[in-house]
PDB file of C-alpha atoms in Angstrom:
ATOM      1  CA  UNK A   1      13.250  -5.118  36.637  1.00 45.00           C
ATOM      2  CA  UNK A   2      16.435  -5.563  35.090  1.00 46.00           C
ATOM      3  CA  UNK A   3      18.804  -2.251  33.685  1.00 47.00           C
ATOM      4  CA  UNK A   4      20.041  -0.807  30.794  1.00 45.00           C
ATOM      5  CA  UNK A   5      22.843  -1.597  29.625  1.00 45.00           C
ATOM      6  CA  UNK A   6      24.075   1.306  27.495  1.00 47.00           C
ATOM      7  CA  UNK A   7      27.195  -0.551  25.864  1.00 49.00           C
ATOM      8  CA  UNK A   8      27.024  -1.395  22.541  1.00 49.00           C
ATOM      9  CA  UNK A   9      26.978  -4.744  22.313  1.00 49.00           C
ATOM     10  CA  UNK A  10      29.170  -6.485  19.731  1.00 52.00           C
ATOM     11  CA  UNK A  11      26.430  -6.949  16.985  1.00 51.00           C
ATOM     12  CA  UNK A  12      26.065  -3.354  17.323  1.00 48.00           C
ATOM     13  CA  UNK A  13      30.237  -2.538  17.216  1.00 47.00           C
ATOM     14  CA  UNK A  14      30.521  -5.148  14.035  1.00 48.00           C
ATOM     15  CA  UNK A  15      27.001  -3.230  12.046  1.00 48.00           C
ATOM     16  CA  UNK A  16      28.869  -0.172  12.768  1.00 48.00           C
ATOM     17  CA  UNK A  17      32.169  -0.874  11.800  1.00 43.00           C
ATOM     18  CA  UNK A  18      30.546  -2.941   8.025  1.00 49.00           C
ATOM     19  CA  UNK A  19      28.546   0.757   7.446  1.00 46.00           C
ATOM     20  CA  UNK A  20      32.527   1.824   7.910  1.00 46.00           C
ATOM     21  CA  UNK A  21      33.822  -0.512   5.666  1.00 48.00           C
ATOM     22  CA  UNK A  22      31.455   0.066   3.489  1.00 49.00           C
ATOM     23  CA  UNK A  23      31.316   3.755   3.247  1.00 54.00           C
ATOM     24  CA  UNK A  24      35.230   3.455   2.695  1.00 59.00           C
ATOM     25  CA  UNK A  25      34.597   1.384   0.109  1.00 79.00           C
ATOM     26  CA  UNK A  26      32.115   3.405  -2.081  1.00 88.00           C
ATOM     27  CA  UNK A  27      32.624   6.031  -4.707  1.00 94.00           C
ATOM     28  CA  UNK A  28      33.147   9.449  -4.375  1.00 94.00           C
ATOM     29  CA  UNK A  29      29.594  10.769  -6.347  1.00 95.00           C
ATOM     30  CA  UNK A  30      30.266  14.580  -6.395  1.00 95.00           C
ATOM     31  CA  UNK A  31      30.364  17.795  -8.402  1.00 96.00           C
ATOM     32  CA  UNK A  32      33.957  18.903  -9.561  1.00 96.00           C
ATOM     33  CA  UNK A  33      36.285  20.999 -11.599  1.00 97.00           C
ATOM     34  CA  UNK A  34      40.478  21.045 -11.721  1.00 96.00           C
ATOM     35  CA  UNK A  35      42.022  23.530  -9.818  1.00 97.00           C
ATOM     36  CA  UNK A  36      38.742  24.566  -7.710  1.00 97.00           C
ATOM     37  CA  UNK A  37      39.641  24.673  -3.401  1.00 97.00           C
ATOM     38  CA  UNK A  38      37.045  21.514  -1.723  1.00 96.00           C
ATOM     39  CA  UNK A  39      35.629  24.887   0.245  1.00 96.00           C
ATOM     40  CA  UNK A  40      34.770  25.876  -3.430  1.00 97.00           C
ATOM     41  CA  UNK A  41      33.132  23.354  -4.482  1.00 97.00           C
ATOM     42  CA  UNK A  42      31.261  23.213  -0.913  1.00 96.00           C
ATOM     43  CA  UNK A  43      30.165  25.970  -1.180  1.00 97.00           C
ATOM     44  CA  UNK A  44      28.627  26.532  -4.597  1.00 98.00           C
ATOM     45  CA  UNK A  45      27.307  23.132  -4.053  1.00 97.00           C
ATOM     46  CA  UNK A  46      25.183  24.582  -1.284  1.00 97.00           C
ATOM     47  CA  UNK A  47      24.627  27.750  -2.999  1.00 98.00           C
ATOM     48  CA  UNK A  48      22.900  25.188  -6.137  1.00 98.00           C
ATOM     49  CA  UNK A  49      20.808  23.219  -3.653  1.00 97.00           C
ATOM     50  CA  UNK A  50      19.576  26.484  -2.286  1.00 98.00           C
ATOM     51  CA  UNK A  51      18.541  27.988  -5.653  1.00 98.00           C
ATOM     52  CA  UNK A  52      16.954  24.581  -6.600  1.00 98.00           C
ATOM     53  CA  UNK A  53      15.226  24.341  -3.153  1.00 97.00           C
ATOM     54  CA  UNK A  54      13.725  27.756  -3.689  1.00 98.00           C
ATOM     55  CA  UNK A  55      12.788  27.105  -7.778  1.00 97.00           C
ATOM     56  CA  UNK A  56      11.312  23.360  -7.192  1.00 97.00           C
ATOM     57  CA  UNK A  57       9.917  23.155  -3.336  1.00 97.00           C
ATOM     58  CA  UNK A  58       9.686  19.637  -1.635  1.00 96.00           C
ATOM     59  CA  UNK A  59       6.085  18.898  -2.486  1.00 96.00           C
ATOM     60  CA  UNK A  60       5.469  15.554  -0.690  1.00 96.00           C
ATOM     61  CA  UNK A  61       2.909  13.697  -1.708  1.00 96.00           C
ATOM     62  CA  UNK A  62       1.147  10.451  -0.357  1.00 96.00           C
ATOM     63  CA  UNK A  63      -0.678   7.653  -2.561  1.00 94.00           C
ATOM     64  CA  UNK A  64      -1.708   4.487  -0.858  1.00 94.00           C
ATOM     65  CA  UNK A  65      -0.439   1.520  -3.044  1.00 94.00           C
ATOM     66  CA  UNK A  66      -4.141  -0.735  -4.138  1.00 95.00           C
ATOM     67  CA  UNK A  67      -5.128  -3.462  -1.911  1.00 94.00           C
ATOM     68  CA  UNK A  68      -4.622  -7.142  -3.033  1.00 93.00           C
ATOM     69  CA  UNK A  69      -6.097 -10.633  -2.336  1.00 93.00           C
ATOM     70  CA  UNK A  70      -5.083 -13.819  -0.957  1.00 91.00           C
ATOM     71  CA  UNK A  71      -6.283 -16.581  -1.979  1.00 92.00           C
ATOM     72  CA  UNK A  72      -8.377 -18.520   0.363  1.00 92.00           C
ATOM     73  CA  UNK A  73      -5.778 -21.816   0.362  1.00 91.00           C
ATOM     74  CA  UNK A  74      -5.628 -25.578   0.610  1.00 90.00           C
ATOM     75  CA  UNK A  75      -3.667 -27.336   3.362  1.00 89.00           C
ATOM     76  CA  UNK A  76      -3.678 -31.185   3.827  1.00 92.00           C
ATOM     77  CA  UNK A  77      -1.405 -33.614   6.255  1.00 92.00           C
ATOM     78  CA  UNK A  78      -0.010 -36.891   5.366  1.00 90.00           C
ATOM     79  CA  UNK A  79      -3.498 -38.271   6.301  1.00 91.00           C
ATOM     80  CA  UNK A  80      -4.854 -36.483   3.646  1.00 89.00           C
ATOM     81  CA  UNK A  81      -6.929 -34.668   6.403  1.00 91.00           C
ATOM     82  CA  UNK A  82      -7.280 -30.830   4.816  1.00 91.00           C
ATOM     83  CA  UNK A  83      -8.653 -28.155   5.879  1.00 91.00           C
ATOM     84  CA  UNK A  84      -8.575 -24.156   4.174  1.00 90.00           C
ATOM     85  CA  UNK A  85      -7.994 -20.847   5.373  1.00 86.00           C
ATOM     86  CA  UNK A  86      -9.658 -18.168   3.877  1.00 81.00           C
ATOM     87  CA  UNK A  87      -8.896 -15.794   1.612  1.00 88.00           C
ATOM     88  CA  UNK A  88      -8.326 -12.260   2.868  1.00 91.00           C
ATOM     89  CA  UNK A  89      -6.990  -8.443   1.605  1.00 92.00           C
ATOM     90  CA  UNK A  90      -3.602  -6.821   2.455  1.00 92.00           C
ATOM     91  CA  UNK A  91      -4.264  -2.924   2.417  1.00 93.00           C
ATOM     92  CA  UNK A  92      -1.729  -1.505   0.077  1.00 92.00           C
ATOM     93  CA  UNK A  93       1.286   0.485   1.095  1.00 94.00           C
ATOM     94  CA  UNK A  94       1.252   3.711   1.983  1.00 95.00           C
ATOM     95  CA  UNK A  95       4.092   5.723  -0.594  1.00 94.00           C
ATOM     96  CA  UNK A  96       5.595   9.118   0.135  1.00 95.00           C
ATOM     97  CA  UNK A  97       7.668  10.340  -3.187  1.00 95.00           C
ATOM     98  CA  UNK A  98       8.189  14.196  -3.941  1.00 96.00           C
ATOM     99  CA  UNK A  99       7.293  14.312  -7.981  1.00 96.00           C
ATOM    100  CA  UNK A 100       9.827  16.788  -7.815  1.00 97.00           C
ATOM    101  CA  UNK A 101      13.154  15.857  -6.744  1.00 97.00           C
ATOM    102  CA  UNK A 102      13.891  14.817 -10.272  1.00 97.00           C
ATOM    103  CA  UNK A 103      13.654  18.351 -11.084  1.00 98.00           C
ATOM    104  CA  UNK A 104      15.120  20.157  -8.183  1.00 98.00           C
ATOM    105  CA  UNK A 105      18.058  17.297  -9.010  1.00 97.00           C
ATOM    106  CA  UNK A 106      18.410  18.889 -12.418  1.00 97.00           C
ATOM    107  CA  UNK A 107      18.132  22.412 -11.639  1.00 98.00           C
ATOM    108  CA  UNK A 108      21.115  21.948  -9.012  1.00 98.00           C
ATOM    109  CA  UNK A 109      23.480  19.909 -11.677  1.00 97.00           C
ATOM    110  CA  UNK A 110      22.724  23.078 -14.359  1.00 98.00           C
ATOM    111  CA  UNK A 111      23.615  25.935 -11.568  1.00 98.00           C
ATOM    112  CA  UNK A 112      26.542  23.707 -11.078  1.00 98.00           C
ATOM    113  CA  UNK A 113      27.625  23.560 -14.720  1.00 98.00           C
ATOM    114  CA  UNK A 114      26.949  27.076 -15.140  1.00 98.00           C
ATOM    115  CA  UNK A 115      29.899  27.811 -12.387  1.00 97.00           C
ATOM    116  CA  UNK A 116      32.339  25.332 -14.312  1.00 97.00           C
ATOM    117  CA  UNK A 117      31.703  21.792 -12.476  1.00 97.00           C
ATOM    118  CA  UNK A 118      30.873  18.544 -13.830  1.00 97.00           C
ATOM    119  CA  UNK A 119      29.207  15.590 -11.733  1.00 96.00           C
ATOM    120  CA  UNK A 120      31.849  12.547 -11.568  1.00 96.00           C
ATOM    121  CA  UNK A 121      32.052   9.552  -9.398  1.00 96.00           C
ATOM    122  CA  UNK A 122      35.962   8.552  -8.175  1.00 96.00           C
ATOM    123  CA  UNK A 123      36.137   5.047  -7.863  1.00 96.00           C
ATOM    124  CA  UNK A 124      37.294   4.204  -4.276  1.00 95.00           C
ATOM    125  CA  UNK A 125      41.042   3.205  -4.460  1.00 94.00           C
ATOM    126  CA  UNK A 126      42.264  -0.406  -3.866  1.00 93.00           C
ATOM    127  CA  UNK A 127      43.489  -1.303  -0.193  1.00 92.00           C
ATOM    128  CA  UNK A 128      46.827  -1.498  -0.741  1.00 92.00           C
ATOM    129  CA  UNK A 129      47.327   1.713  -2.175  1.00 90.00           C
ATOM    130  CA  UNK A 130      45.247   2.937   0.642  1.00 89.00           C
ATOM    131  CA  UNK A 131      47.217   1.822   2.720  1.00 90.00           C
ATOM    132  CA  UNK A 132      50.313   2.981   1.051  1.00 90.00           C
ATOM    133  CA  UNK A 133      49.355   7.007   0.840  1.00 89.00           C
ATOM    134  CA  UNK A 134      51.133   9.537   3.732  1.00 88.00           C
ATOM    135  CA  UNK A 135      47.247  10.292   4.761  1.00 88.00           C
ATOM    136  CA  UNK A 136      46.218  13.864   4.079  1.00 92.00           C
ATOM    137  CA  UNK A 137      43.073  14.967   2.934  1.00 94.00           C
ATOM    138  CA  UNK A 138      42.855  17.306  -0.606  1.00 95.00           C
ATOM    139  CA  UNK A 139      42.172  20.646  -0.586  1.00 96.00           C
ATOM    140  CA  UNK A 140      42.484  21.705  -4.691  1.00 96.00           C
ATOM    141  CA  UNK A 141      40.687  19.337  -6.863  1.00 96.00           C
ATOM    142  CA  UNK A 142      43.532  17.655  -9.149  1.00 95.00           C
ATOM    143  CA  UNK A 143      43.245  16.719 -12.709  1.00 95.00           C
ATOM    144  CA  UNK A 144      41.708  13.165 -13.269  1.00 95.00           C
ATOM    145  CA  UNK A 145      42.315  10.724 -15.155  1.00 94.00           C
ATOM    146  CA  UNK A 146      41.644   6.860 -15.414  1.00 93.00           C
ATOM    147  CA  UNK A 147      43.717   5.907 -12.977  1.00 93.00           C
ATOM    148  CA  UNK A 148      42.481   8.330 -10.372  1.00 95.00           C
ATOM    149  CA  UNK A 149      40.981   7.522  -6.949  1.00 95.00           C
ATOM    150  CA  UNK A 150      39.641   8.247  -3.700  1.00 96.00           C
ATOM    151  CA  UNK A 151      40.827   7.704   0.106  1.00 95.00           C
ATOM    152  CA  UNK A 152      38.452   8.539   2.678  1.00 94.00           C
ATOM    153  CA  UNK A 153      39.468   9.084   5.890  1.00 92.00           C
ATOM    154  CA  UNK A 154      37.964   8.859   8.976  1.00 89.00           C
ATOM    155  CA  UNK A 155      37.089  12.440   9.830  1.00 91.00           C
ATOM    156  CA  UNK A 156      35.685  12.684   6.647  1.00 91.00           C
ATOM    157  CA  UNK A 157      37.521  14.546   4.694  1.00 93.00           C
ATOM    158  CA  UNK A 158      38.852  12.604   1.471  1.00 95.00           C
ATOM    159  CA  UNK A 159      42.203  12.354  -0.640  1.00 95.00           C
ATOM    160  CA  UNK A 160      42.656  12.281  -4.245  1.00 95.00           C
ATOM    161  CA  UNK A 161      45.090   9.532  -5.466  1.00 94.00           C
ATOM    162  CA  UNK A 162      46.517   9.716  -9.265  1.00 90.00           C
ATOM    163  CA  UNK A 163      48.199   5.555  -9.435  1.00 80.00           C
ATOM    164  CA  UNK A 164      51.180   6.144 -11.834  1.00 71.00           C
TER     165      UNK A 164
END
């Protein structure tokens, strides 16, 4: 019996790097209020998520999609000898969903709006800007404009930069 290696393979390492790289290129979607601290945003978001979950609880529903019929097929070779494979049914998939999710998200958004926060999507900074900026973490949210972008740090924090 061959022992199992717990060392990551090169492929696993490459996939991890690709996933991290993709996250670094993704925009930052968050609630925003210029002048608020990142800690205030996090506290308010958590409180509003809890309130929304309490007001609009998860209602997991399971539904089976209808089955579909795959009709019989005729396969012929170069000698014109044919065979028929019979038709068959493919069972419908089980689908799990929460019909309350959209309403819960709206309740969370209203809660954040009541506290002065608005949803924003800040694009990732181009590589040349990310490399040139001194490494920091944003602690107080600055005013945004069309030249604002975000650098995601390896520790999970982020830095908002306004170019120009």
